Amino acid sequence: MEIQAIELAHFRNYQGLQINFTPGVNIFVGANGQGKTNLLESIALLSGGGSHRDARDAEMVQWQEEYYRIKATVRSDGQSVALELAFGGERRKLAKVNGRKLRRIAELSETLNTVVFSPEDLSLVKGSPAQRRRFLDRELSQASPAYGDVLSRYARVVTQRNNLLRRFREGAVTAAELELWDDQLAPLAVELLGRRLDGLARIAPYARQIYRGLSRDREQLELTYRSSFPLPEDRLRWLEVYRAALKDRRAEEIARQSTLTGPHRDDLQLFLNGRDARTYGSQGQQRSIALSLKLAEIAYIHQIKGEYPLVLLDDVMSELDPDRRQQLLAELESKHIQVFITTTHLHAFLPEQLGRAGIFRIQAGQLSRRSE
Ligand SMILES: Nc1ncnc2c1ncn2[C@@H]1O[C@H](COP(=O)(O)OP(=O)(O)OP(=O)(O)O)[C@@H](O)[C@H]1O
């Protein structure tokens, strides 16, 4: 898939912008705070998963304006498709594919997928379990909007259940009412777990193979899912085991007013040659793992969709050492993936890479295309 052209109206520091992209590598170059990430963010939004830096829609509307609108011409599945995403005014948020309004914004991912790689991803291994869950959730939602649906339903029930636990302590809710919420929570938790494990089973072989390549066959990466309660082999038993785990921790949950068991407390564990990479991996090894996971995400989406996603590299070029930088670019270029890169300088690139790339200089929300 590929974005051929984009049109922005009142998006961040872009009053109005219309630009055509190159099928291969596109580089946004400029000083800090000029709008490089803003442009990347507008592309990421078109895949339906929200802002890659977790911005709220209202923040992305240009100051003093009422709405933002992003339009793009995309090539997906051999067809030219018109995408539109708008926020503000009376309709609040609206997405269209070829002029047809989508029921849910997340359905944009059926046409366009993006994999974003930013400096925070480099700390994926060292970071919190929440960061690794987010990585997995984003990835799996892109590949299947149904996953995103289950995830948001589950998150809603957890929030409501936590409110109930608070009110139970105040005596405003009965034990029977709490049980009713367990009935809602448990099937969603089990479905989410099943989907996560199935997704991980498909991603893990890619990550292992890519890491083996990056480490020149010296190290072996293993990914395992750590559930907040013991998962029996037999999936048919997960529901009853989860319900029992909820019961076991009921008193503690009431005391802490929080749901303590379930996929929102799980983790993705990463091992190098059998040792926990979080504790024992060097910074270089941890970065290679992060890179492998991102490249595995790209391969996974390709496996599901039959096409490569767009890859957005936000400020990572200067964070990677020259070796990993070249490995990454060579890998993406060899697969003919459309890539968007933000950078303050072009010296991270080889002359032949610059020769093939579309280079856009960005200054205060204005773009000019330049040739090197
Ligand atoms: N809603 C908005 N309306 C108008 N301008 C905005 C809005 N949100 C952010 N900006 C402006 O956008 C600029 C930041 O742009 P962006 O985050 O794309 O920077 P960047 O070019 O990627 O810089 P860096 O290299 O520092 O990451 C800031 O000048 C900020 O004031």
Short mmCIF file of C-alpha atoms and ligand atoms in Angstrom, two decimals:
data_model
loop_
_atom_site.label_atom_id
_atom_site.label_comp_id
_atom_site.label_asym_id
_atom_site.label_seq_id
_atom_site.Cartn_x
_atom_site.Cartn_y
_atom_site.Cartn_z
CA MET A 1 0.00 0.00 0.00
CA GLU A 2 1.04 3.54 -0.65
CA ILE A 3 -0.11 7.12 -0.12
CA GLN A 4 0.13 9.01 -3.38
CA ALA A 5 -1.10 12.41 -2.20
CA ILE A 6 -2.29 14.06 0.98
CA GLU A 7 -4.29 17.20 1.66
CA LEU A 8 -4.47 18.79 5.10
CA ALA A 9 -6.80 21.52 6.32
CA HIS A 10 -6.33 23.17 9.73
CA PHE A 11 -4.27 20.27 11.01
CA ARG A 12 -1.78 21.35 13.73
CA ASN A 13 0.50 24.00 12.17
CA TYR A 14 -0.74 23.26 8.63
CA GLN A 15 -3.33 25.77 7.50
CA GLY A 16 -3.63 24.05 4.17
CA LEU A 17 -1.29 21.62 2.47
CA GLN A 18 -1.42 19.55 -0.66
CA ILE A 19 1.46 17.28 -1.55
CA ASN A 20 2.37 14.24 -3.63
CA PHE A 21 4.63 11.56 -2.22
CA THR A 22 7.20 9.17 -3.67
CA PRO A 23 6.38 5.43 -3.64
CA GLY A 24 9.67 4.64 -1.82
CA VAL A 25 11.38 6.69 0.87
CA ASN A 26 10.06 10.14 1.79
CA ILE A 27 12.18 12.30 4.07
CA PHE A 28 10.80 15.25 6.04
CA VAL A 29 13.75 17.41 7.02
CA GLY A 30 13.76 20.58 9.10
CA ALA A 31 14.69 22.18 12.39
CA ASN A 32 12.89 21.36 15.65
CA GLY A 33 9.26 22.34 15.99
CA GLN A 34 8.56 22.99 12.30
CA GLY A 35 5.86 20.36 11.72
CA LYS A 36 7.71 17.18 10.66
CA THR A 37 6.06 14.98 13.27
CA ASN A 38 2.72 16.72 12.69
CA LEU A 39 2.77 15.60 9.06
CA LEU A 40 3.74 12.07 10.06
CA GLU A 41 0.95 12.07 12.64
CA SER A 42 -1.62 12.99 9.97
CA ILE A 43 -0.52 9.93 7.96
CA ALA A 44 -0.69 7.68 11.04
CA LEU A 45 -4.23 8.90 11.76
CA LEU A 46 -5.38 7.66 8.37
CA SER A 47 -4.88 4.06 9.51
CA GLY A 48 -7.58 4.50 12.13
CA GLY A 49 -5.65 3.83 15.33
CA GLY A 50 -5.45 7.40 16.62
CA SER A 51 -2.41 9.60 17.12
CA HIS A 52 0.86 7.71 17.53
CA ARG A 53 1.78 10.17 20.28
CA ASP A 54 -1.58 9.77 21.99
CA ALA A 55 -2.79 13.28 21.23
CA ARG A 56 -6.48 14.03 21.57
CA ASP A 57 -8.34 15.18 18.46
CA ALA A 58 -9.02 18.65 19.86
CA GLU A 59 -5.27 19.20 20.29
CA MET A 60 -4.68 18.48 16.62
CA VAL A 61 -7.13 21.12 15.35
CA GLN A 62 -5.17 24.18 14.38
CA TRP A 63 -5.39 26.86 17.04
CA GLN A 64 -8.31 29.25 16.48
CA GLU A 65 -9.89 26.87 13.99
CA GLU A 66 -12.99 24.69 14.34
CA TYR A 67 -12.04 21.45 12.66
CA TYR A 68 -9.25 19.49 10.99
CA ARG A 69 -9.54 17.46 7.80
CA ILE A 70 -7.12 14.99 6.24
CA LYS A 71 -7.71 13.66 2.74
CA ALA A 72 -5.51 11.22 0.89
CA THR A 73 -5.31 9.24 -2.28
CA VAL A 74 -4.08 5.80 -1.44
CA ARG A 75 -3.14 2.79 -3.51
CA SER A 76 -4.31 -0.31 -1.71
CA ASP A 77 -4.94 -3.79 -3.08
CA GLY A 78 -4.23 -2.54 -6.60
CA GLN A 79 -6.96 0.10 -6.40
CA SER A 80 -6.89 3.85 -6.00
CA VAL A 81 -8.89 4.76 -2.88
CA ALA A 82 -9.90 8.17 -1.50
CA LEU A 83 -9.64 8.40 2.30
CA GLU A 84 -10.95 11.19 4.45
CA LEU A 85 -10.81 11.83 8.18
CA ALA A 86 -12.29 14.92 9.77
CA PHE A 87 -12.81 16.11 13.30
CA GLY A 88 -14.70 19.10 14.68
CA GLY A 89 -17.73 21.11 13.76
CA GLU A 90 -21.08 19.46 14.30
CA ARG A 91 -20.29 15.94 13.12
CA ARG A 92 -17.42 15.55 15.59
CA LYS A 93 -15.39 12.74 14.00
CA LEU A 94 -15.97 11.26 10.60
CA ALA A 95 -14.10 8.87 8.31
CA LYS A 96 -14.91 8.11 4.69
CA VAL A 97 -13.60 5.66 2.12
CA ASN A 98 -14.43 6.67 -1.45
CA GLY A 99 -17.05 9.05 -0.07
CA ARG A 100 -18.79 6.33 1.98
CA LYS A 101 -19.01 7.10 5.68
CA LEU A 102 -17.51 4.41 7.90
CA ARG A 103 -19.36 3.09 10.93
CA ARG A 104 -16.19 3.17 12.99
CA ILE A 105 -12.97 5.13 12.52
CA ALA A 106 -10.96 1.94 13.16
CA GLU A 107 -12.27 0.54 9.85
CA LEU A 108 -9.77 2.82 8.10
CA SER A 109 -7.23 0.10 8.90
CA GLU A 110 -8.97 -2.12 6.34
CA THR A 111 -7.59 0.21 3.65
CA LEU A 112 -4.41 1.60 5.17
CA ASN A 113 -1.94 0.29 7.73
CA THR A 114 0.95 2.14 9.30
CA VAL A 115 3.74 0.96 11.54
CA VAL A 116 5.25 3.83 13.51
CA PHE A 117 8.71 3.61 14.97
CA SER A 118 9.67 6.34 17.43
CA PRO A 119 12.39 6.75 20.07
CA GLU A 120 10.04 5.45 22.80
CA ASP A 121 9.88 2.16 20.92
CA LEU A 122 13.60 1.81 21.39
CA SER A 123 12.92 1.55 25.10
CA LEU A 124 10.23 -1.09 24.62
CA VAL A 125 12.33 -3.77 26.30
CA LYS A 126 13.30 -1.66 29.29
CA GLY A 127 9.93 0.09 29.54
CA SER A 128 6.83 -0.78 31.53
CA PRO A 129 4.53 -3.75 30.86
CA ALA A 130 1.92 -1.18 29.76
CA GLN A 131 4.26 -0.08 26.95
CA ARG A 132 4.68 -3.66 25.73
CA ARG A 133 0.93 -4.33 25.98
CA ARG A 134 0.32 -1.19 23.96
CA PHE A 135 2.75 -2.40 21.30
CA LEU A 136 0.90 -5.70 21.04
CA ASP A 137 -2.54 -4.08 21.09
CA ARG A 138 -1.72 -1.53 18.40
CA GLU A 139 -0.25 -4.19 16.20
CA LEU A 140 -3.13 -6.61 16.55
CA SER A 141 -5.78 -3.88 16.12
CA GLN A 142 -4.18 -2.86 12.82
CA ALA A 143 -4.34 -6.39 11.56
CA SER A 144 -7.94 -6.85 12.72
CA PRO A 145 -10.46 -4.14 13.68
CA ALA A 146 -12.34 -6.90 15.60
CA TYR A 147 -9.38 -7.06 18.00
CA GLY A 148 -9.66 -3.31 18.67
CA ASP A 149 -13.35 -3.77 19.29
CA VAL A 150 -12.86 -6.49 21.93
CA LEU A 151 -10.05 -4.47 23.50
CA SER A 152 -12.14 -1.31 23.89
CA ARG A 153 -15.15 -3.26 25.20
CA TYR A 154 -12.92 -4.99 27.72
CA ALA A 155 -11.30 -1.69 28.80
CA ARG A 156 -14.75 -0.14 29.29
CA VAL A 157 -15.92 -3.01 31.49
CA VAL A 158 -12.72 -2.84 33.59
CA THR A 159 -13.32 0.89 34.18
CA GLN A 160 -16.96 0.30 35.13
CA ARG A 161 -16.03 -2.61 37.38
CA ASN A 162 -13.41 -0.47 39.14
CA ASN A 163 -16.08 2.15 39.82
CA LEU A 164 -18.29 -0.57 41.22
CA LEU A 165 -15.52 -1.85 43.49
CA ARG A 166 -15.22 1.67 44.87
CA ARG A 167 -18.95 1.89 45.46
CA PHE A 168 -19.04 -1.59 46.99
CA ARG A 169 -16.66 -0.39 49.65
CA GLU A 170 -18.96 2.53 50.34
CA GLY A 171 -21.85 0.05 50.71
CA ALA A 172 -23.70 1.35 47.65
CA VAL A 173 -23.40 -1.90 45.65
CA THR A 174 -24.18 -5.54 46.56
CA ALA A 175 -21.99 -8.64 46.07
CA ALA A 176 -24.58 -9.92 43.54
CA GLU A 177 -24.12 -6.80 41.41
CA LEU A 178 -20.38 -7.30 41.47
CA GLU A 179 -20.89 -10.90 40.26
CA LEU A 180 -22.96 -9.57 37.37
CA TRP A 181 -20.02 -7.50 36.24
CA ASP A 182 -17.76 -10.53 36.43
CA ASP A 183 -20.16 -12.15 33.95
CA GLN A 184 -19.53 -9.27 31.58
CA LEU A 185 -15.80 -9.10 32.15
CA ALA A 186 -14.80 -12.77 32.00
CA PRO A 187 -15.81 -13.66 28.40
CA LEU A 188 -14.19 -10.48 27.06
CA ALA A 189 -10.99 -11.14 29.02
CA VAL A 190 -10.81 -14.68 27.70
CA GLU A 191 -11.47 -13.60 24.11
CA LEU A 192 -8.80 -10.91 24.34
CA LEU A 193 -6.31 -13.39 25.76
CA GLY A 194 -7.00 -15.89 23.00
CA ARG A 195 -6.55 -13.24 20.33
CA ARG A 196 -3.34 -11.96 21.90
CA LEU A 197 -1.83 -15.43 22.14
CA ASP A 198 -2.82 -16.29 18.58
CA GLY A 199 -1.36 -12.99 17.33
CA LEU A 200 1.83 -13.46 19.28
CA ALA A 201 2.23 -17.00 17.96
CA ARG A 202 2.28 -15.51 14.45
CA ILE A 203 4.56 -12.56 15.26
CA ALA A 204 7.12 -14.42 17.38
CA PRO A 205 8.67 -16.52 14.56
CA TYR A 206 9.29 -13.35 12.51
CA ALA A 207 10.85 -11.55 15.48
CA ARG A 208 13.07 -14.58 16.22
CA GLN A 209 14.24 -14.86 12.66
CA ILE A 210 14.88 -11.11 12.26
CA TYR A 211 16.79 -10.94 15.54
CA ARG A 212 18.90 -13.92 14.54
CA GLY A 213 19.87 -11.99 11.40
CA LEU A 214 20.66 -8.79 13.32
CA SER A 215 22.83 -10.66 15.82
CA ARG A 216 24.54 -12.57 12.99
CA ASP A 217 23.29 -15.89 14.32
CA ARG A 218 24.84 -15.41 17.72
CA GLU A 219 21.77 -14.94 19.89
CA GLN A 220 18.32 -16.39 20.15
CA LEU A 221 15.28 -14.25 20.99
CA GLU A 222 12.21 -15.75 22.67
CA LEU A 223 8.89 -14.03 23.29
CA THR A 224 6.50 -15.30 25.90
CA TYR A 225 3.19 -14.01 27.11
CA ARG A 226 2.86 -13.65 30.87
CA SER A 227 -0.72 -13.83 32.01
CA SER A 228 -1.83 -12.42 35.36
CA PHE A 229 -3.35 -15.84 36.21
CA PRO A 230 -2.15 -19.36 35.32
CA LEU A 231 -3.45 -20.36 31.89
CA PRO A 232 -4.27 -24.06 31.44
CA GLU A 233 -3.42 -25.73 28.10
CA ASP A 234 -7.09 -26.31 27.45
CA ARG A 235 -8.62 -23.00 26.33
CA LEU A 236 -12.10 -24.22 27.18
CA ARG A 237 -11.10 -24.01 30.83
CA TRP A 238 -9.86 -20.40 30.72
CA LEU A 239 -13.24 -18.91 31.58
CA GLU A 240 -13.72 -20.97 34.73
CA VAL A 241 -10.09 -20.46 35.81
CA TYR A 242 -10.36 -16.71 35.29
CA ARG A 243 -13.60 -16.55 37.27
CA ALA A 244 -11.92 -18.48 40.08
CA ALA A 245 -8.94 -16.07 39.99
CA LEU A 246 -11.34 -13.11 40.27
CA LYS A 247 -13.01 -14.74 43.25
CA ASP A 248 -9.68 -15.48 44.94
CA ARG A 249 -8.63 -11.86 44.82
CA ARG A 250 -12.00 -10.34 45.52
CA ALA A 251 -11.09 -9.06 49.02
CA GLU A 252 -7.85 -7.53 47.73
CA GLU A 253 -9.66 -5.96 44.78
CA ILE A 254 -12.20 -4.36 47.10
CA ALA A 255 -9.43 -3.06 49.34
CA ARG A 256 -7.52 -1.61 46.36
CA GLN A 257 -10.66 -0.68 44.39
CA SER A 258 -9.15 -2.05 41.25
CA THR A 259 -9.43 -5.11 38.97
CA LEU A 260 -6.18 -6.95 39.61
CA THR A 261 -6.43 -9.93 37.26
CA GLY A 262 -6.90 -9.91 33.50
CA PRO A 263 -5.22 -9.01 30.21
CA HIS A 264 -4.81 -5.36 31.31
CA ARG A 265 -2.22 -6.60 33.83
CA ASP A 266 -0.30 -8.96 31.54
CA ASP A 267 3.13 -8.62 30.02
CA LEU A 268 5.17 -9.64 27.02
CA GLN A 269 8.44 -11.17 28.19
CA LEU A 270 11.57 -11.13 26.07
CA PHE A 271 14.45 -13.52 26.54
CA LEU A 272 17.88 -13.60 24.91
CA ASN A 273 19.55 -16.99 25.03
CA GLY A 274 17.20 -17.89 27.88
CA ARG A 275 17.89 -14.78 29.99
CA ASP A 276 15.44 -11.95 30.60
CA ALA A 277 16.53 -9.22 28.16
CA ARG A 278 14.97 -6.56 30.35
CA THR A 279 17.42 -7.29 33.15
CA TYR A 280 20.41 -8.75 31.34
CA GLY A 281 20.33 -7.30 27.81
CA SER A 282 22.82 -4.55 26.91
CA GLN A 283 21.43 -1.33 25.50
CA GLY A 284 22.49 -2.42 22.00
CA GLN A 285 20.78 -5.80 22.39
CA GLN A 286 17.63 -4.14 23.70
CA ARG A 287 17.58 -1.82 20.70
CA SER A 288 18.02 -4.72 18.31
CA ILE A 289 15.10 -6.49 19.98
CA ALA A 290 12.94 -3.37 19.59
CA LEU A 291 13.94 -3.17 15.95
CA SER A 292 13.16 -6.87 15.45
CA LEU A 293 9.72 -6.46 17.01
CA LYS A 294 8.92 -3.54 14.72
CA LEU A 295 10.14 -5.39 11.64
CA ALA A 296 8.13 -8.43 12.79
CA GLU A 297 5.06 -6.20 13.01
CA ILE A 298 5.60 -5.20 9.38
CA ALA A 299 5.97 -8.85 8.31
CA TYR A 300 2.88 -9.84 10.29
CA ILE A 301 0.70 -7.20 8.64
CA HIS A 302 2.03 -8.33 5.28
CA GLN A 303 1.09 -11.92 6.12
CA ILE A 304 -2.47 -10.92 7.05
CA LYS A 305 -3.11 -8.29 4.37
CA GLY A 306 -0.93 -9.50 1.53
CA GLU A 307 0.58 -5.99 1.37
CA TYR A 308 3.21 -4.14 3.34
CA PRO A 309 2.08 -1.32 5.65
CA LEU A 310 3.49 2.20 5.43
CA VAL A 311 6.42 2.65 7.79
CA LEU A 312 6.76 5.92 9.69
CA LEU A 313 10.12 6.56 11.33
CA ASP A 314 9.68 9.43 13.74
CA ASP A 315 13.04 10.81 14.91
CA VAL A 316 14.66 7.40 15.12
CA MET A 317 17.40 7.87 12.56
CA SER A 318 19.64 9.84 14.90
CA GLU A 319 18.90 7.39 17.74
CA LEU A 320 20.13 4.34 15.86
CA ASP A 321 23.82 3.64 15.33
CA PRO A 322 24.95 3.67 11.66
CA ASP A 323 24.92 -0.13 11.45
CA ARG A 324 21.33 -0.59 12.61
CA ARG A 325 20.23 2.46 10.63
CA GLN A 326 21.53 0.99 7.39
CA GLN A 327 20.14 -2.48 8.20
CA LEU A 328 16.73 -0.95 8.75
CA LEU A 329 16.70 1.18 5.59
CA ALA A 330 18.09 -1.61 3.42
CA GLU A 331 15.43 -3.99 4.74
CA LEU A 332 12.57 -1.55 4.05
CA GLU A 333 13.85 -0.55 0.62
CA SER A 334 14.38 -4.15 -0.45
CA LYS A 335 10.69 -4.85 0.21
CA HIS A 336 9.57 -1.71 -1.66
CA ILE A 337 7.84 -0.40 1.43
CA GLN A 338 6.74 3.22 1.39
CA VAL A 339 8.61 4.94 4.20
CA PHE A 340 8.24 8.36 5.83
CA ILE A 341 11.15 9.63 7.88
CA THR A 342 11.48 12.76 10.01
CA THR A 343 14.97 14.09 10.58
CA THR A 344 16.76 17.31 11.41
CA HIS A 345 19.72 16.45 9.14
CA LEU A 346 20.33 14.47 6.01
CA HIS A 347 23.80 13.26 6.96
CA ALA A 348 22.39 10.01 8.36
CA PHE A 349 21.68 8.91 4.77
CA LEU A 350 23.92 7.59 2.03
CA PRO A 351 24.08 9.69 -1.18
CA GLU A 352 22.43 6.92 -3.21
CA GLN A 353 19.57 6.71 -0.69
CA LEU A 354 19.05 10.46 -0.97
CA GLY A 355 19.11 10.15 -4.74
CA ARG A 356 16.16 7.74 -4.67
CA ALA A 357 14.18 9.50 -1.93
CA GLY A 358 11.57 12.26 -2.03
CA ILE A 359 12.97 15.02 0.16
CA PHE A 360 10.68 17.61 1.70
CA ARG A 361 12.04 20.56 3.59
CA ILE A 362 9.63 21.73 6.28
CA GLN A 363 9.62 25.16 7.82
CA ALA A 364 6.80 26.51 9.99
CA GLY A 365 4.16 24.32 8.41
CA GLN A 366 5.31 25.04 4.83
CA LEU A 367 6.74 22.34 2.59
CA SER A 368 9.12 22.58 -0.28
CA ARG A 369 10.28 19.60 -2.28
CA ARG A 370 13.94 19.53 -3.02
CA SER A 371 16.29 17.42 -5.01
CA GLU A 372 19.71 16.49 -3.61
N1 LIG B 1 -3.01 22.49 17.23
C1 LIG B 1 -1.97 23.17 16.77
N2 LIG B 1 -2.17 24.31 16.04
C2 LIG B 1 -1.11 25.02 15.56
N3 LIG B 1 0.17 24.67 15.77
C3 LIG B 1 0.43 23.57 16.48
C4 LIG B 1 -0.62 22.76 17.02
N4 LIG B 1 -0.07 21.71 17.67
C5 LIG B 1 1.27 21.87 17.56
N5 LIG B 1 1.58 22.97 16.86
C6 LIG B 1 2.92 23.48 16.52
O1 LIG B 1 3.60 22.47 15.80
C7 LIG B 1 4.99 22.56 16.07
C8 LIG B 1 5.53 21.22 16.44
O2 LIG B 1 5.59 20.46 15.31
P1 LIG B 1 6.19 18.98 15.31
O3 LIG B 1 5.85 18.28 16.56
O4 LIG B 1 5.79 18.39 14.04
O5 LIG B 1 7.74 19.31 15.35
P2 LIG B 1 8.92 18.62 14.56
O6 LIG B 1 9.20 19.37 13.31
O7 LIG B 1 8.70 17.17 14.45
O8 LIG B 1 10.11 18.94 15.58
P3 LIG B 1 11.12 18.00 16.38
O9 LIG B 1 12.29 17.83 15.48
O10 LIG B 1 11.44 18.87 17.56
O11 LIG B 1 10.40 16.76 16.75
C9 LIG B 1 5.18 23.50 17.22
O12 LIG B 1 5.73 24.68 16.71
C10 LIG B 1 3.79 23.72 17.74
O13 LIG B 1 3.64 25.00 18.22
#
